[in-house]
Structures are given as C-alpha cells and as structure tokens.
Amino acid sequence: MLTPQEFLFLLVVFIANTVESMTGFAGTLLAMPASMQLIGVDEAKTVLNVISLLCCIWITISCYKDTNWKQLFKISIYMILGMIVGILLFDVVPVSILLKFYALLIIFIALRKFFAKKDFTLSPNILIWIVVMAGVVHGLFLSGGSLLVIYAATALKTKKEFRATLAPLWVILDSFLFINQVRLGHVNETTIPLILWSIIPLILGIMLGIKLFPKINHQNFLKLTYILLFISGISLLLT
C-alpha cells in the first residue's frame, strides 16, 4: 500500500510530466523540491530521473523531425562537462548552501526575463558558461533546465524546436545519471516500486500535455517558461 506521502508524490509526478510533455523541460525542476520532502533526496533524484527519462524518450521519438541536431550536440558536450562537476560537488558542498544560491539565481532570471520590456542579450561566451553551469546544477539536483532555458530561448526559435531539442538532451544526460545511480545502489527495493507506480501518472500527464501543447502560442509559451522558473525558484528557497 502507498503511504500518504507516496500518494502525494504521485500527484507531483502527474503535474510535473504534464508540464514536461508540453515544454520539454521543467518537469523535474518543479517536482524536485516537494519530492525531496515527501520521499527523501536520493529517492526523489532516482525516481524522478527515471520518469523524466521515459517522458523525454517519448517526446524524442514523436518530435525528432523538429530537433536541431547541431544545437543538441553543442549543448550536450558542455552540459556533460558541467554535470560531472555537479556530481562531484554534491558530496563536497553542503546541499542547503547550493540550493539557496541556485534558488536566488533562477528567481532573478525569471523576473528579469518576464518583466523586461526589451529582451536582454548575453555574449556567446557568457551563454556557453550558462550551459556549463546548467550541467553542474543538473548533476546536483536534476534541475539544469532553469539555466539552460536562457540559452535555449535564444538558440531555438520555435516552441516545436525548443521541445524537440531539449527532450533528447535530457535522454542523454538522464541516461548518464541513471547509470551512476545504479552504480551507487540507489535503484533498489525502495525506489523500484515507486518507479513502477509513477508510470501511471506519467502516462496521464503526457496525455494531458499533448492536448494542451497545440493551444499555446510562442509568446505565451515563453511566459509559461519564465513563470515555471519563478515557481521553482520559490519552491527551492523554501525547501
């Protein structure tokens, strides 16, 4: 039987994957703060990583024609480098410090992008470092999308390209993380049942996301993106 905490976790998975199937990112970002409190840090990272991987495999297969393969390759290289650093940092720097810094950063970014009358531009070198930092954060908390969207919103011009390029990126990165989680013994008798239960809200979330995706225009899509960033930042700050 599921505990009340596990039931609430499944509800979080449903909401997160509805968002993930619409945007190609932010599902794990939104789910992680509540999930860590409901089932534990290592358990949340393991289960949400597998569920995100399954969701993004579906998006990758169904939307591959819109994928920007050049950008996918470029982003993957820099994020993998950053992710290796993030995995190492997780065992060295106190998690509470990393979370607070990350939360403040993405709240600032979200508010700046949402309310700016003119879109601010960043130099190519700064954008590359942002991608690397997104990899670091993804290695720490599976939440690199909040930083990566700064680069992606500039490099990927349509919502279809945006979603179709980010989804296979998460397949690559989350597969790497899954192998590491298996190595560490985090895929075990505690997380496997939760992963199996989570498939139900995953499917329901994908189905709802499919229906909502065509109804969102590009500008509203970007606004939704920045709102999600702000919500996730507040959630992390309160964790």
CSV table of C-alpha atoms in Angstrom, one decimal:
chain,number,residue,atom,x,y,z
A,1,MET,CA,0.0,0.0,0.0
A,2,LEU,CA,1.1,3.5,-0.7
A,3,THR,CA,1.7,5.9,2.2
A,4,PRO,CA,0.1,9.4,2.1
A,5,GLN,CA,3.5,10.9,1.3
A,6,GLU,CA,3.9,8.5,-1.6
A,7,PHE,CA,0.4,9.3,-2.9
A,8,LEU,CA,1.2,13.0,-2.9
A,9,PHE,CA,4.4,12.2,-4.6
A,10,LEU,CA,2.5,10.5,-7.5
A,11,LEU,CA,0.3,13.6,-7.8
A,12,VAL,CA,3.5,15.7,-8.1
A,13,VAL,CA,4.7,13.3,-10.8
A,14,PHE,CA,1.4,13.8,-12.8
A,15,ILE,CA,1.7,17.6,-12.7
A,16,ALA,CA,5.4,17.6,-13.5
A,17,ASN,CA,5.0,15.4,-16.5
A,18,THR,CA,2.1,17.4,-17.8
A,19,VAL,CA,4.5,20.3,-17.9
A,20,GLU,CA,7.4,18.2,-19.2
A,21,SER,CA,5.4,16.9,-22.2
A,22,MET,CA,4.4,20.5,-23.1
A,23,THR,CA,7.7,22.2,-22.7
A,24,GLY,CA,10.4,19.5,-23.0
A,25,PHE,CA,11.9,20.7,-19.7
A,26,ALA,CA,11.0,21.9,-16.1
A,27,GLY,CA,9.1,18.7,-15.1
A,28,THR,CA,11.8,17.5,-12.7
A,29,LEU,CA,12.7,21.1,-11.8
A,30,LEU,CA,9.2,21.6,-10.5
A,31,ALA,CA,8.8,18.2,-8.9
A,32,MET,CA,12.2,18.0,-7.1
A,33,PRO,CA,11.6,20.4,-4.1
A,34,ALA,CA,8.3,18.7,-3.0
A,35,SER,CA,9.6,15.2,-3.8
A,36,MET,CA,12.7,15.6,-1.7
A,37,GLN,CA,10.5,16.5,1.3
A,38,LEU,CA,8.0,13.6,0.6
A,39,ILE,CA,10.3,10.7,-0.1
A,40,GLY,CA,13.9,11.8,0.5
A,41,VAL,CA,16.7,13.3,-1.5
A,42,ASP,CA,18.3,10.2,-3.0
A,43,GLU,CA,14.9,8.5,-3.6
A,44,ALA,CA,13.5,11.6,-5.3
A,45,LYS,CA,16.5,12.1,-7.6
A,46,THR,CA,16.4,8.4,-8.6
A,47,VAL,CA,12.7,8.1,-9.3
A,48,LEU,CA,12.3,11.4,-10.9
A,49,ASN,CA,15.3,10.8,-13.1
A,50,VAL,CA,13.8,7.5,-14.5
A,51,ILE,CA,10.4,9.1,-15.0
A,52,SER,CA,11.9,12.1,-16.8
A,53,LEU,CA,13.9,9.7,-18.9
A,54,LEU,CA,10.8,7.8,-20.0
A,55,CYS,CA,8.9,11.0,-20.7
A,56,CYS,CA,11.7,12.5,-22.8
A,57,ILE,CA,12.2,9.3,-24.8
A,58,TRP,CA,8.5,9.6,-25.9
A,59,ILE,CA,9.0,13.3,-26.9
A,60,THR,CA,12.2,12.5,-28.7
A,61,ILE,CA,10.6,9.7,-30.8
A,62,SER,CA,7.5,11.7,-31.6
A,63,CYS,CA,9.1,15.0,-32.4
A,64,TYR,CA,12.5,14.1,-33.9
A,65,LYS,CA,11.8,15.9,-37.1
A,66,ASP,CA,11.9,19.2,-35.3
A,67,THR,CA,15.1,18.5,-33.5
A,68,ASN,CA,18.0,21.0,-34.0
A,69,TRP,CA,20.8,18.3,-34.1
A,70,LYS,CA,23.6,20.9,-34.3
A,71,GLN,CA,22.5,22.6,-31.1
A,72,LEU,CA,21.7,19.3,-29.4
A,73,PHE,CA,25.3,18.2,-29.9
A,74,LYS,CA,26.8,21.5,-28.8
A,75,ILE,CA,24.6,21.7,-25.6
A,76,SER,CA,25.3,18.0,-24.8
A,77,ILE,CA,29.1,18.5,-24.7
A,78,TYR,CA,29.1,21.5,-22.4
A,79,MET,CA,26.4,20.1,-20.1
A,80,ILE,CA,28.1,16.8,-19.7
A,81,LEU,CA,31.3,18.6,-18.6
A,82,GLY,CA,29.3,20.6,-16.1
A,83,MET,CA,27.3,17.6,-14.9
A,84,ILE,CA,30.5,15.7,-14.0
A,85,VAL,CA,31.5,18.7,-11.8
A,86,GLY,CA,28.0,18.8,-10.2
A,87,ILE,CA,28.1,15.1,-9.3
A,88,LEU,CA,31.4,15.6,-7.6
A,89,LEU,CA,30.3,18.8,-5.8
A,90,PHE,CA,27.2,17.1,-4.3
A,91,ASP,CA,29.5,15.1,-2.0
A,92,VAL,CA,31.6,18.1,-1.0
A,93,VAL,CA,29.5,21.3,-0.6
A,94,PRO,CA,26.5,21.4,1.8
A,95,VAL,CA,23.3,20.9,-0.2
A,96,SER,CA,21.5,23.6,1.7
A,97,ILE,CA,24.0,26.2,0.5
A,98,LEU,CA,23.8,25.1,-3.1
A,99,LEU,CA,20.0,25.1,-3.0
A,100,LYS,CA,19.7,28.6,-1.7
A,101,PHE,CA,22.2,30.1,-4.2
A,102,TYR,CA,20.5,28.3,-7.1
A,103,ALA,CA,17.1,29.4,-6.0
A,104,LEU,CA,18.0,33.1,-5.8
A,105,LEU,CA,19.7,32.9,-9.2
A,106,ILE,CA,16.8,31.5,-11.0
A,107,ILE,CA,14.2,33.8,-9.3
A,108,PHE,CA,16.3,36.8,-10.5
A,109,ILE,CA,16.5,35.3,-14.0
A,110,ALA,CA,12.8,34.6,-14.2
A,111,LEU,CA,11.7,38.0,-13.0
A,112,ARG,CA,14.2,39.8,-15.3
A,113,LYS,CA,13.0,37.9,-18.4
A,114,PHE,CA,9.3,38.1,-17.6
A,115,PHE,CA,9.1,41.8,-16.9
A,116,ALA,CA,11.8,43.2,-19.2
A,117,LYS,CA,10.4,45.5,-21.8
A,118,LYS,CA,13.3,44.8,-24.0
A,119,ASP,CA,14.9,41.4,-24.2
A,120,PHE,CA,18.4,41.5,-22.8
A,121,THR,CA,21.2,39.8,-24.7
A,122,LEU,CA,24.2,38.0,-23.4
A,123,SER,CA,27.6,37.4,-25.1
A,124,PRO,CA,28.2,34.0,-26.7
A,125,ASN,CA,30.9,33.3,-24.1
A,126,ILE,CA,28.6,34.0,-21.2
A,127,LEU,CA,25.9,31.8,-22.8
A,128,ILE,CA,28.3,28.9,-23.0
A,129,TRP,CA,29.2,29.3,-19.3
A,130,ILE,CA,25.5,29.3,-18.5
A,131,VAL,CA,25.1,26.0,-20.3
A,132,VAL,CA,28.1,24.6,-18.4
A,133,MET,CA,26.5,25.8,-15.1
A,134,ALA,CA,23.2,24.2,-16.2
A,135,GLY,CA,25.1,20.9,-16.4
A,136,VAL,CA,26.5,21.5,-12.9
A,137,VAL,CA,23.1,22.1,-11.5
A,138,HIS,CA,21.7,19.1,-13.3
A,139,GLY,CA,24.4,16.9,-11.8
A,140,LEU,CA,23.4,18.2,-8.4
A,141,PHE,CA,19.6,18.3,-8.5
A,142,LEU,CA,18.4,17.2,-12.0
A,143,SER,CA,17.2,20.7,-12.5
A,144,GLY,CA,19.5,22.2,-15.1
A,145,GLY,CA,16.6,23.3,-17.3
A,146,SER,CA,16.1,26.5,-15.5
A,147,LEU,CA,19.5,27.8,-16.5
A,148,LEU,CA,19.6,26.0,-19.9
A,149,VAL,CA,16.4,27.8,-21.0
A,150,ILE,CA,18.3,31.1,-21.0
A,151,TYR,CA,20.5,29.7,-23.8
A,152,ALA,CA,17.7,27.6,-25.5
A,153,ALA,CA,15.3,30.6,-25.7
A,154,THR,CA,18.0,32.4,-27.8
A,155,ALA,CA,19.3,29.5,-29.9
A,156,LEU,CA,16.0,27.6,-30.5
A,157,LYS,CA,13.5,29.8,-32.4
A,158,THR,CA,10.1,27.9,-32.2
A,159,LYS,CA,8.3,26.1,-29.4
A,160,LYS,CA,8.5,22.9,-31.5
A,161,GLU,CA,12.2,23.1,-32.0
A,162,PHE,CA,12.6,24.1,-28.3
A,163,ARG,CA,10.8,21.0,-27.1
A,164,ALA,CA,12.2,18.6,-29.7
A,165,THR,CA,15.8,19.6,-29.0
A,166,LEU,CA,15.7,19.7,-25.2
A,167,ALA,CA,13.9,16.3,-24.9
A,168,PRO,CA,16.8,14.2,-26.4
A,169,LEU,CA,19.2,16.2,-24.4
A,170,TRP,CA,17.6,15.0,-21.2
A,171,VAL,CA,17.6,11.5,-22.6
A,172,ILE,CA,21.4,11.7,-22.9
A,173,LEU,CA,22.0,13.3,-19.6
A,174,ASP,CA,19.5,11.3,-17.6
A,175,SER,CA,20.8,8.0,-19.0
A,176,PHE,CA,24.2,9.0,-17.8
A,177,LEU,CA,22.8,9.8,-14.3
A,178,PHE,CA,20.8,6.6,-14.2
A,179,ILE,CA,24.0,4.5,-14.8
A,180,ASN,CA,25.6,6.4,-11.9
A,181,GLN,CA,22.5,5.8,-9.7
A,182,VAL,CA,22.6,2.1,-10.4
A,183,ARG,CA,26.3,2.1,-9.5
A,184,LEU,CA,25.6,3.8,-6.2
A,185,GLY,CA,22.8,1.3,-5.4
A,186,HIS,CA,20.0,3.9,-5.5
A,187,VAL,CA,17.9,1.8,-7.8
A,188,ASN,CA,16.7,-0.6,-5.1
A,189,GLU,CA,13.8,-2.2,-3.3
A,190,THR,CA,12.6,1.2,-2.2
A,191,THR,CA,12.8,3.1,-5.4
A,192,ILE,CA,11.8,0.4,-7.9
A,193,PRO,CA,8.1,0.1,-6.6
A,194,LEU,CA,7.8,3.9,-6.7
A,195,ILE,CA,9.1,4.0,-10.3
A,196,LEU,CA,6.5,1.4,-11.3
A,197,TRP,CA,3.7,3.3,-9.6
A,198,SER,CA,4.9,6.5,-11.2
A,199,ILE,CA,4.3,5.2,-14.7
A,200,ILE,CA,0.5,5.7,-14.2
A,201,PRO,CA,0.7,9.5,-13.5
A,202,LEU,CA,3.4,9.7,-16.1
A,203,ILE,CA,1.1,8.4,-18.9
A,204,LEU,CA,-1.8,10.6,-17.7
A,205,GLY,CA,0.5,13.7,-17.6
A,206,ILE,CA,1.8,13.0,-21.1
A,207,MET,CA,-1.8,12.6,-22.5
A,208,LEU,CA,-2.9,15.9,-20.9
A,209,GLY,CA,0.3,17.7,-22.1
A,210,ILE,CA,-0.3,16.5,-25.7
A,211,LYS,CA,-3.8,18.2,-25.6
A,212,LEU,CA,-2.5,21.4,-24.2
A,213,PHE,CA,0.6,21.9,-26.3
A,214,PRO,CA,-1.1,23.0,-29.6
A,215,LYS,CA,-3.1,25.6,-27.8
A,216,ILE,CA,-0.1,27.6,-26.5
A,217,ASN,CA,1.4,30.3,-28.8
A,218,HIS,CA,5.1,31.1,-28.8
A,219,GLN,CA,4.9,34.2,-26.6
A,220,ASN,CA,2.7,32.5,-24.1
A,221,PHE,CA,5.0,29.5,-24.2
A,222,LEU,CA,7.9,31.7,-23.2
A,223,LYS,CA,5.9,33.4,-20.5
A,224,LEU,CA,4.9,30.0,-19.1
A,225,THR,CA,8.6,29.1,-19.1
A,226,TYR,CA,9.6,32.1,-17.0
A,227,ILE,CA,6.6,31.5,-14.6
A,228,LEU,CA,7.8,28.0,-14.1
A,229,LEU,CA,11.3,29.3,-13.4
A,230,PHE,CA,9.9,31.6,-10.7
A,231,ILE,CA,7.8,29.0,-9.1
A,232,SER,CA,10.6,26.5,-9.0
A,233,GLY,CA,13.0,29.1,-7.5
A,234,ILE,CA,10.5,30.0,-4.7
A,235,SER,CA,10.0,26.3,-4.0
A,236,LEU,CA,13.7,25.7,-3.7
A,237,LEU,CA,14.1,28.7,-1.5
A,238,LEU,CA,11.5,27.3,0.9
A,239,THR,CA,12.9,23.8,0.9
